[in-house]
Coordinates of C-alpha atoms and ligand atoms in Angstrom, one line a residue:
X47 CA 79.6 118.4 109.3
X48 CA 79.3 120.6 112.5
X49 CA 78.2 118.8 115.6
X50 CA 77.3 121.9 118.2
X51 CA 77.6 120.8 121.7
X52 CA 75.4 122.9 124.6
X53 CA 77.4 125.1 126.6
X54 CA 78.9 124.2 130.0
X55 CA 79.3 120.3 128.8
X56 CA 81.5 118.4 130.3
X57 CA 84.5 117.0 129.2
X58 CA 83.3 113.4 129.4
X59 CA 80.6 114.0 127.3
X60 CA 82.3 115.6 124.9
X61 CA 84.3 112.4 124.4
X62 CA 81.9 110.2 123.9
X63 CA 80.8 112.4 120.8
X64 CA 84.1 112.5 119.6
X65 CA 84.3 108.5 120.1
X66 CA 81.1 108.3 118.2
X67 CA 82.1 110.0 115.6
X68 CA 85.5 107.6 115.7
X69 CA 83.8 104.6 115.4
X70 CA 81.9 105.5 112.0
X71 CA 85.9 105.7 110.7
X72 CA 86.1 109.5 110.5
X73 CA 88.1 112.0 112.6
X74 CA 86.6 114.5 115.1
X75 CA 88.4 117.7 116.1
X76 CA 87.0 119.8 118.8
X77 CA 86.8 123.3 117.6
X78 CA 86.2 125.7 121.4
X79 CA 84.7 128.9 120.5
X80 CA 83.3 131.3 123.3
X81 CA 81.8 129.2 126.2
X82 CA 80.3 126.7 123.7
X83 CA 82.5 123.4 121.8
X84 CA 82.2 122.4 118.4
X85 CA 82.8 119.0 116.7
X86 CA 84.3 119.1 113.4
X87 CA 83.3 116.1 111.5
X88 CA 86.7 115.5 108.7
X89 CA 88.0 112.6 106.2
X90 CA 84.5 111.6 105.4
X91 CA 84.0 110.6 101.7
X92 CA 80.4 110.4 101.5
X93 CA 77.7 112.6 103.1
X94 CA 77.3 112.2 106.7
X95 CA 73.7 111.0 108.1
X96 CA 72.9 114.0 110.7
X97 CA 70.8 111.8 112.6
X98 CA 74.1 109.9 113.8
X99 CA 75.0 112.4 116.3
X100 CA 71.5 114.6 116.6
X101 CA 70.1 112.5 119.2
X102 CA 73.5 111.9 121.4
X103 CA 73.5 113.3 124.8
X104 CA 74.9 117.0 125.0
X105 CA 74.4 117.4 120.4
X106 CA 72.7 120.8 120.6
X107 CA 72.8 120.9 116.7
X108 CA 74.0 119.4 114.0
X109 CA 75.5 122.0 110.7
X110 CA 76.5 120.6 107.7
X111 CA 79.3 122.4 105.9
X112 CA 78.6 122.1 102.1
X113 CA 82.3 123.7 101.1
X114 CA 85.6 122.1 100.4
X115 CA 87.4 123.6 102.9
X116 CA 86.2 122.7 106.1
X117 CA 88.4 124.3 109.0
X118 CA 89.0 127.5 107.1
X119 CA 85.1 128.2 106.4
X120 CA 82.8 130.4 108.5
X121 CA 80.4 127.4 108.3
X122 CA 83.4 125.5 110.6
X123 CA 84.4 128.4 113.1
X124 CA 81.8 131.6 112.7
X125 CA 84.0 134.0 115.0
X126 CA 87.5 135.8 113.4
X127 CA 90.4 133.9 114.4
X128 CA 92.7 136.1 116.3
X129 CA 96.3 135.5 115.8
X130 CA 98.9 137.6 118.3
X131 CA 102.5 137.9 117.7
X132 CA 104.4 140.5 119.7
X133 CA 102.5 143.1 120.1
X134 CA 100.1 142.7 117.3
X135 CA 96.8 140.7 116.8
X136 CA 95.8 139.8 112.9
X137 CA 92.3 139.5 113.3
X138 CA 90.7 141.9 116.0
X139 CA 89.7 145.0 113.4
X140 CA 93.4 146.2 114.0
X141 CA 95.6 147.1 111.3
X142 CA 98.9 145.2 111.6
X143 CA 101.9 146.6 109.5
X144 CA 104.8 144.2 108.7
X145 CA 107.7 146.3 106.8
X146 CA 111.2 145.7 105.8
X147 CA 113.9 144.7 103.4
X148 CA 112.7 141.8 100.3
X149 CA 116.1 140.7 101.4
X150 CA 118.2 140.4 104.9
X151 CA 122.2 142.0 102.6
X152 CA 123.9 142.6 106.0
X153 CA 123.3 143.1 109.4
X154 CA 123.8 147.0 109.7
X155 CA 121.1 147.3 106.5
X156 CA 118.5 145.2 108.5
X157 CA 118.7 147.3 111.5
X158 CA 118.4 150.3 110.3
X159 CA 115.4 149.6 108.2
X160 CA 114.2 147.8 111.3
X161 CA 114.9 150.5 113.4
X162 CA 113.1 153.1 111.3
X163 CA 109.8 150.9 110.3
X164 CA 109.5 150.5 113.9
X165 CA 109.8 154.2 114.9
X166 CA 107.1 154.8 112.1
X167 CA 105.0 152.4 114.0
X168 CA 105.4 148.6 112.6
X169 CA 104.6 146.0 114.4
X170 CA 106.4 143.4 112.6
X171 CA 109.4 142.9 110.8
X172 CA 110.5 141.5 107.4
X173 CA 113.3 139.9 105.4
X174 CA 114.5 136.8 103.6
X175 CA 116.6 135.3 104.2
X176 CA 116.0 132.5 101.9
X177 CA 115.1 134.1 98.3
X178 CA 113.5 132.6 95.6
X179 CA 114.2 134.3 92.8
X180 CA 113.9 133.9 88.7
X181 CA 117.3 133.2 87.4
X182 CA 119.4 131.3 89.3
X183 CA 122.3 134.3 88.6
X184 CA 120.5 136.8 91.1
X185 CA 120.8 136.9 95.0
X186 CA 120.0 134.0 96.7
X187 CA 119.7 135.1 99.8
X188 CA 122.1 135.0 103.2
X189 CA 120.6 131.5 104.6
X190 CA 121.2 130.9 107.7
X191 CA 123.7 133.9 108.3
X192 CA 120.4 135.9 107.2
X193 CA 118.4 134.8 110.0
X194 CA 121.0 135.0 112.6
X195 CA 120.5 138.9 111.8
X196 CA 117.4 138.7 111.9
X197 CA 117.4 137.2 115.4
X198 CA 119.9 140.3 115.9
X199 CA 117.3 142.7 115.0
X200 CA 114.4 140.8 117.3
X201 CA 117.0 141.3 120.0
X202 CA 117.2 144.7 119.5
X203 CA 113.9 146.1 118.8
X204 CA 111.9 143.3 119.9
X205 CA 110.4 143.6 117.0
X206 CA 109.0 139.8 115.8
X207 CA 110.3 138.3 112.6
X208 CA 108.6 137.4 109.2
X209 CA 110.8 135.2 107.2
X210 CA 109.7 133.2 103.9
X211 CA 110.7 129.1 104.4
X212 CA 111.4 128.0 100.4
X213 CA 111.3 124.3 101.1
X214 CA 110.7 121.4 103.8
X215 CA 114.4 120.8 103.9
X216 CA 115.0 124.2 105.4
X217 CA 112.0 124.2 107.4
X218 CA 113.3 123.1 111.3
X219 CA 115.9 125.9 109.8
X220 CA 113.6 128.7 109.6
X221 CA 111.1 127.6 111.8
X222 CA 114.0 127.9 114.8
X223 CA 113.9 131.8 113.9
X224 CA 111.0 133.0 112.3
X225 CA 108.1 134.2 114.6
X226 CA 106.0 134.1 111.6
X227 CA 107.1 131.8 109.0
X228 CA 105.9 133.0 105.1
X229 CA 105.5 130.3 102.2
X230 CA 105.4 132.2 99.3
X231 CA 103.7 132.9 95.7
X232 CA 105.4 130.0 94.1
X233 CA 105.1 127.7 96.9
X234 CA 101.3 127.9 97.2
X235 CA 100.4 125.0 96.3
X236 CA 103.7 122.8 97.1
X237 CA 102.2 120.5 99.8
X238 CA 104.5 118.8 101.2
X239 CA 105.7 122.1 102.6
X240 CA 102.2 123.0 103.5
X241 CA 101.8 119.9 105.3
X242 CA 105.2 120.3 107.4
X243 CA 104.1 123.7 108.2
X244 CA 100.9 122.4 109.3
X245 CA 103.1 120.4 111.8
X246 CA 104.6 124.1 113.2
X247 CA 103.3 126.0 115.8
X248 CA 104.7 129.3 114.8
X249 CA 102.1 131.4 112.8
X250 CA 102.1 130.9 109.0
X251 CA 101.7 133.7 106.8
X252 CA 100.0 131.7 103.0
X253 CA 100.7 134.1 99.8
X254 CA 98.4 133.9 97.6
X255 CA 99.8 132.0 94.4
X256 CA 99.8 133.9 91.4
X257 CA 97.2 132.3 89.6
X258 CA 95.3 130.8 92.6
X259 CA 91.4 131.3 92.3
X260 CA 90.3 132.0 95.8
X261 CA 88.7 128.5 96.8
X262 CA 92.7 127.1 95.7
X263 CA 94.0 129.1 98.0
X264 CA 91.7 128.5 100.9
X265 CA 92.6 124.7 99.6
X266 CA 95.7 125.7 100.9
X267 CA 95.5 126.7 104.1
X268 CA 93.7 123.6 104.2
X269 CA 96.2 121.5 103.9
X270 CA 98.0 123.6 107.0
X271 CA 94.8 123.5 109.2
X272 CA 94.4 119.8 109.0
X273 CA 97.8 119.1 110.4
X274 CA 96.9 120.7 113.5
X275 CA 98.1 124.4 113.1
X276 CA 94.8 127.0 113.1
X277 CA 97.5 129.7 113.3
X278 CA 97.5 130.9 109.4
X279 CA 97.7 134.3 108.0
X280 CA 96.5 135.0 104.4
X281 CA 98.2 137.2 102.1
X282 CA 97.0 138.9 98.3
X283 CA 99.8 140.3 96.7
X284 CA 98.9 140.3 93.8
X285 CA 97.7 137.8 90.2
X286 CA 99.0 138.0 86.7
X287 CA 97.0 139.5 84.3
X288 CA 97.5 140.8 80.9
X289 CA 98.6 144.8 81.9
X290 CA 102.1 145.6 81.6
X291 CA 101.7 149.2 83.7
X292 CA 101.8 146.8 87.0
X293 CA 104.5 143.5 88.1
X294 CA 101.1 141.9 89.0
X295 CA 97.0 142.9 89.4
X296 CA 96.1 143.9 93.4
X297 CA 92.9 141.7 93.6
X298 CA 91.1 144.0 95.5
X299 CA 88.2 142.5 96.5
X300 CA 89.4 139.3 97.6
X301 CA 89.6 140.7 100.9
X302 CA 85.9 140.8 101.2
X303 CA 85.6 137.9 99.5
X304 CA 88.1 135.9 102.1
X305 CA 86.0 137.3 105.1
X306 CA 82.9 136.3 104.1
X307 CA 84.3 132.7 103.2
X308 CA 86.7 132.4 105.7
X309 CA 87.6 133.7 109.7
X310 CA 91.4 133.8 108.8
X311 CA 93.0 137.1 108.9
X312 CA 93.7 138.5 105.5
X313 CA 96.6 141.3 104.8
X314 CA 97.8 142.9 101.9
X315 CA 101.3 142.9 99.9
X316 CA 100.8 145.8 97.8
X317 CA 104.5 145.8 96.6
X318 CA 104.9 142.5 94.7
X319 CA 101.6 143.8 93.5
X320 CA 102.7 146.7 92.3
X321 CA 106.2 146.7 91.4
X322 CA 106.7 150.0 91.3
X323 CA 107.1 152.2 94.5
X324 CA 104.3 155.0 93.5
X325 CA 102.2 152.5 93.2
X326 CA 102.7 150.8 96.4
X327 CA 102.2 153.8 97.9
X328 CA 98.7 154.2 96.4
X329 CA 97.8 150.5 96.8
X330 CA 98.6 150.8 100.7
X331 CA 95.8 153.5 101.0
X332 CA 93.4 151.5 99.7
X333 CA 94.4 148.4 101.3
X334 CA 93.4 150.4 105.0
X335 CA 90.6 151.3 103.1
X336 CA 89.2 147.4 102.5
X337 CA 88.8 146.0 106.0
X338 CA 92.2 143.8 105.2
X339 CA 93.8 142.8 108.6
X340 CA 97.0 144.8 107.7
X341 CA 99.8 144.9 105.2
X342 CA 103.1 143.7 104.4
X343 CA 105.2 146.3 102.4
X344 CA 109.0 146.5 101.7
X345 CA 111.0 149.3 102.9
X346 CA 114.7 149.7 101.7
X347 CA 117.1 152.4 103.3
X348 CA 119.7 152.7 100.1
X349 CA 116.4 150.9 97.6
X350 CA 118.9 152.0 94.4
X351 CA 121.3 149.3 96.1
X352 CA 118.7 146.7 96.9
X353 CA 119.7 143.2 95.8
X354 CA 116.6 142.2 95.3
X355 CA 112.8 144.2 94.6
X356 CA 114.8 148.2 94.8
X357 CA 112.4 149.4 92.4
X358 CA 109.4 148.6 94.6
X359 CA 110.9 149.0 97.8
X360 CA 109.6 152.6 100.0
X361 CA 112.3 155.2 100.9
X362 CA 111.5 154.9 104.9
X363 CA 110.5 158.8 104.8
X364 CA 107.7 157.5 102.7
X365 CA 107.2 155.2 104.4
X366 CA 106.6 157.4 107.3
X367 CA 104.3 159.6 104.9
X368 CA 102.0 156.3 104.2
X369 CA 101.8 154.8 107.8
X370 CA 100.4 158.1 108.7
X371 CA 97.9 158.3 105.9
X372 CA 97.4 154.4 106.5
X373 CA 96.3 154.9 110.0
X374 CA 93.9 157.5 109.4
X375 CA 92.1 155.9 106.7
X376 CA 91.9 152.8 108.8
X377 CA 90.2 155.1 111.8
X378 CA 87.7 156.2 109.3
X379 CA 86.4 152.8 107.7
X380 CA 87.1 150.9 111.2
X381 CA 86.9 146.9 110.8
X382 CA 85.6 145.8 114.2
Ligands
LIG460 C1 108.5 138.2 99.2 O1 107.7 138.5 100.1 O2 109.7 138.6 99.3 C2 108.2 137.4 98.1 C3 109.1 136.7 97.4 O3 106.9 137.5 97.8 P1 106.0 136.6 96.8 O4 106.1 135.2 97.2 O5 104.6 137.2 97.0 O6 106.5 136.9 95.4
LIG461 MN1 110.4 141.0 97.4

């Protein structure tokens, strides 16, 4: 349930809703958007009886919010949430691009690719350093020696850093690095890690899980939400299906589906969608086409030598060739 206070109230008054609501044993959490405050009503197990709070000095109105997730719905928070790292905003009808390596292999890889995403016009930059791959044989990942490069490449280009956290252990880790802290496909639904990156205040960007229906994964971002972060970034890249002609199936019109359900940006990894490079190509056109918040794609200078994802990674002239075409398919649909 929604409590909607009248503009202009006072702090004092405000309180005494929240202390209301306290007293009937759930938790309150004030929810400020534009000149007016909201009172999120959460932890209650049964219905809640509107009338509690309708007549309580300041209540303007009283919503209830009939789906699961509560501080990721619309019904919660109507207006986009706007989430600004560097120099981009996920969230305002702009189209953020985050690009680089699957991998951080050495310092002089990341910044070149760095150094050529950004010239192309990225506003973020990408890289794990922390890998979690299949078999236990393939590259792991640098670790910490990863993100000290990639710390090397925010230096340098001031470009901010995306960098996947695997597990709670490494969290504090990561977390010390990352401007934007990814939890992967296969991590979707590992809580604990949701929960401790609830506890963050560095932006978190969810993946999609690979089988997640969509009310799962808002589930998710749930569980990071109710810690206390509101900073969270969506990602679709991707869901197994039956075709073979694809790594994964681009669930297209989850983006739609995530705005009307939710006002957490949404962006689009076409590449662990794809698989294959044309197609990541193709798939990042129609992502500016969809109203998505932006894309994350992989960009590799020497892809033939990639330790990890070379098949799916751009060469950066296409690259190049798909931020251009990228930007002016975005100009045409517009998302404001
Ligand atoms: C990645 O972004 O490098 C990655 C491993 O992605 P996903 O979790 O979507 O497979
Ligand atoms: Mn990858």
């Amino acid at each position: 349930m929604l409590v909607v206070m009248e503009k202009n109230i006072t702090e004092k008054k405000i309180q005494a809703i929240i202390t209301a609501i306290e007293k009937r044993g759930y938790t309150a959490r004030t929810i400020p958007v534009g000149d007016r405050v909201s009172i999120g009503i959460l932890h209650n197990k049964n219905s809640i009886e509107a009338t509690h709070f309708l007549g309580l000095d300041g209540v303007k109105e009283v919503i209830p919010v009939t789906k699961p997730y509560k501080l990721v719905g619309r019904e919660f928070q109507k207006e986009n949430t706007l989430i600004k790292v560097g120099d981009a905003v996920f969230g305002d009808g702009s189209f953020v691009v985050i690009a680089g390596p699957c991998a951080v292999e050495s310092e002089k890889q990341i910044l070149s690719i760095a150094k050529s995403v950004q010239n192309a016009g990225a506003k973020v930059f990408r890289g794990g350093a922390f890998k979690p791959r299949t078999s236990p044989y393939s590259f792991q990942g640098l670790g910490k020696k990863g993100l000290i490069f990639l710390a090397k490449v925010r230096k340098e280009t001031g470009l901010p850093i995306a960098t996947e956290v695997m597990d709670v252990e490494t969290f504090d880790l990561v977390e010390e690095y990352a401007d934007i802290i990814q939890i992967g496909t296969r991590n979707m639904q590992n809580f604990s890690l949701l929960r401790r990156a609830g506890n963050s205040d560095k932006p978190v960007l969810l993946k999609r899980g690979m089988s997640a229906t969509l009310q799962e994964w808002l589930m998710a971002a749930e569980y990071i939400m109710e810690q206390g972060n509101t900073k969270v970034i969506l990602c679709e890249r991707g869901v197994r299906t039956f075709v073979r002609h694809s790594r994964n199936t681009l669930d297209l019109s989850v983006v739609p589906a995530v705005k009307k359900e939710s006002h957490l940006p949404i962006i689009v990894d076409p590449s662990h969608a794809a698989g294959i490079r044309d197609q990541v190509i193709s798939l990042a056109h129609a992502s500016a086409a969809l109203g998505a918040d932006g894309v994350m794609i992989e960009v590799h200078n020497h892809p033939e030598e990639a330790l990890s994802d070379g098949p799916q990674s751009l060469y950066p002239d296409q690259f190049v060739t798909a931020m251009e075409k990228m930007k002016a398919i975005h100009a045409i649909i517009g998302n404001k």
